[in-house]
C-alpha positions as YAML, in Angstrom:
chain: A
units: angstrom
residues:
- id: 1
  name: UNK
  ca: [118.03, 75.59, 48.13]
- id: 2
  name: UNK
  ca: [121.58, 74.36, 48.74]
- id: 3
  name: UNK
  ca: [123.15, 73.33, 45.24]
- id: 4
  name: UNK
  ca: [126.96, 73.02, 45.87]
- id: 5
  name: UNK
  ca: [128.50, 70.04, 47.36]
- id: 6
  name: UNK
  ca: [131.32, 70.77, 49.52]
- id: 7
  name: UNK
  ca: [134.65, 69.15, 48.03]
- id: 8
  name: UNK
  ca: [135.29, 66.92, 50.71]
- id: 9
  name: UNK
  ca: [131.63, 65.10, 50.01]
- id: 10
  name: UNK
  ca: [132.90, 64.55, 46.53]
- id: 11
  name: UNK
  ca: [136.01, 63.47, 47.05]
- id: 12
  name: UNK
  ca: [134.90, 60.95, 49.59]
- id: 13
  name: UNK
  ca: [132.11, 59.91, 46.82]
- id: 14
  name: UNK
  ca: [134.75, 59.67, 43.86]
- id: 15
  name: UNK
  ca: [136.94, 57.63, 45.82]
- id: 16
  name: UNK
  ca: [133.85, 55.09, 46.75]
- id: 17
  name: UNK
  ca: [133.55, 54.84, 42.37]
- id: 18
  name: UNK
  ca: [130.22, 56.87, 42.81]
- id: 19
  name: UNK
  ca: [130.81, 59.84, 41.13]
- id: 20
  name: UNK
  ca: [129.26, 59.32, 38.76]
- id: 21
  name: UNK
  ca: [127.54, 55.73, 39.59]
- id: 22
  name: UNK
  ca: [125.93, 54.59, 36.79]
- id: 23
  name: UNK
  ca: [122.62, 53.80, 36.62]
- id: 24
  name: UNK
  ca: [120.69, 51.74, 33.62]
- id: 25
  name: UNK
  ca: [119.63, 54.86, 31.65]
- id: 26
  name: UNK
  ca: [121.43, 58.06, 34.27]
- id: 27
  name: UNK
  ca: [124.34, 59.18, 35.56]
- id: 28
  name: UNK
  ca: [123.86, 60.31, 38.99]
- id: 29
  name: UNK
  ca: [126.23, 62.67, 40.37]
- id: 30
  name: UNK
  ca: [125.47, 62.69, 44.11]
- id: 31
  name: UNK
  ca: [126.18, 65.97, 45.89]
- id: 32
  name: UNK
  ca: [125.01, 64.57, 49.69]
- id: 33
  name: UNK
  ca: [124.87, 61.38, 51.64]
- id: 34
  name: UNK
  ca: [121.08, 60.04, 51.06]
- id: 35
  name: UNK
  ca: [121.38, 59.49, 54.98]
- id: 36
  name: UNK
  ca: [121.10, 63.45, 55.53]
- id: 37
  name: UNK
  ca: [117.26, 63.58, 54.14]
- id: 38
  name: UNK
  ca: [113.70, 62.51, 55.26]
- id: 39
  name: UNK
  ca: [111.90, 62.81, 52.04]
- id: 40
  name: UNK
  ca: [113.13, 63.25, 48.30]
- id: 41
  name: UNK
  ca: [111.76, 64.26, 45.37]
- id: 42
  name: UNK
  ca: [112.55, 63.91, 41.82]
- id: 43
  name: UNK
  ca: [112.80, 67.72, 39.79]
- id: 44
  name: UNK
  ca: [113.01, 67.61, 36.14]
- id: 45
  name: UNK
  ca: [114.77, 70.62, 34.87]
- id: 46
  name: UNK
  ca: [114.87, 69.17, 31.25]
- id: 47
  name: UNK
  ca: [114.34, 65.01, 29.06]
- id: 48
  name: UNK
  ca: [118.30, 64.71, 29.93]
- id: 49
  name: UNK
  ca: [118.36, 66.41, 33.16]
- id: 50
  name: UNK
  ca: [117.00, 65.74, 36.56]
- id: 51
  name: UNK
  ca: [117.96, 66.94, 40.20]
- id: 52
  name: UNK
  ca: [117.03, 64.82, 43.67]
- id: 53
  name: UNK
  ca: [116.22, 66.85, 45.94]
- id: 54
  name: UNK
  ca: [115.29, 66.62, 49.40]
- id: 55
  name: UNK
  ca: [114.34, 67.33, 52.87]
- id: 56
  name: UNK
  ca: [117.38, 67.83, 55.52]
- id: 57
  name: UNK
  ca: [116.38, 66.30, 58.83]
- id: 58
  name: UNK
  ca: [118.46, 68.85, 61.01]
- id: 59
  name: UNK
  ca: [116.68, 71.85, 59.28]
- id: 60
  name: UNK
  ca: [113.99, 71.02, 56.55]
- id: 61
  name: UNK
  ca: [115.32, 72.70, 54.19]
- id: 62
  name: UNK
  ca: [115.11, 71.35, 51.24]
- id: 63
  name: UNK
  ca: [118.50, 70.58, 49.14]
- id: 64
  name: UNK
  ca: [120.13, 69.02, 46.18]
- id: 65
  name: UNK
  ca: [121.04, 65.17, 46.69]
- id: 66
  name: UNK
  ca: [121.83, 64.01, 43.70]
- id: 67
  name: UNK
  ca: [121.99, 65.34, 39.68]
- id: 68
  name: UNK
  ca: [120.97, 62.79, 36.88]
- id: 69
  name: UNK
  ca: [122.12, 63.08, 33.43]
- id: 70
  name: UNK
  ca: [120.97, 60.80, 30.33]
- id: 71
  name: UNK
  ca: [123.45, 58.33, 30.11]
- id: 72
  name: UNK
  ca: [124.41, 56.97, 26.57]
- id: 73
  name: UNK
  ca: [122.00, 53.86, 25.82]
...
C-alpha cells in the first residue's frame, strides 16, 4: 500500500487551505486527489486515528487518500 504523498500533492493541497481541512470532529490530512480512486474505505488504526484508503483506477491498488486525526471538540 502506497503511504507517502509526493511533496508536490501537498504543497498543491496546503496552498488550496486543505491541509489539514477541518472537519466537525477530524482533521483530514489528504495525501491524494479523491479523483484518483474508484472505491474507499475507512481503516481505523486507533479512537483518534483513521486512514482513507482506496482503490486507484489506473492500477487497483489500493492506497492511502486521506489520514484523520481527532480534532479538539
Amino acid at each position: 500500500m502506497q503511504t507517502k504523498p509526493t511533496p508536490t500533492q501537498i504543497k498543491k493541497f496546503k496552498k488550496q487551505g486543505q491541509y489539514p481541512r477541518k472537519t466537525k470532529n477530524w482533521l483530514r490530512y489528504r495525501q491524494q486527489e479523491p479523483s484518483r480512486f474508484s472505491q474507499f474505505r475507512i481503516k481505523t488504526l486507533s479512537p483518534t486515528k483513521k486512514l482513507v484508503v482506496g482503490k486507484l483506477k489506473k492500477t487497483a491498488k489500493w492506497a492511502v487518500q486521506s489520514i484523520l486525526k481527532k480534532g479538539k471538540q
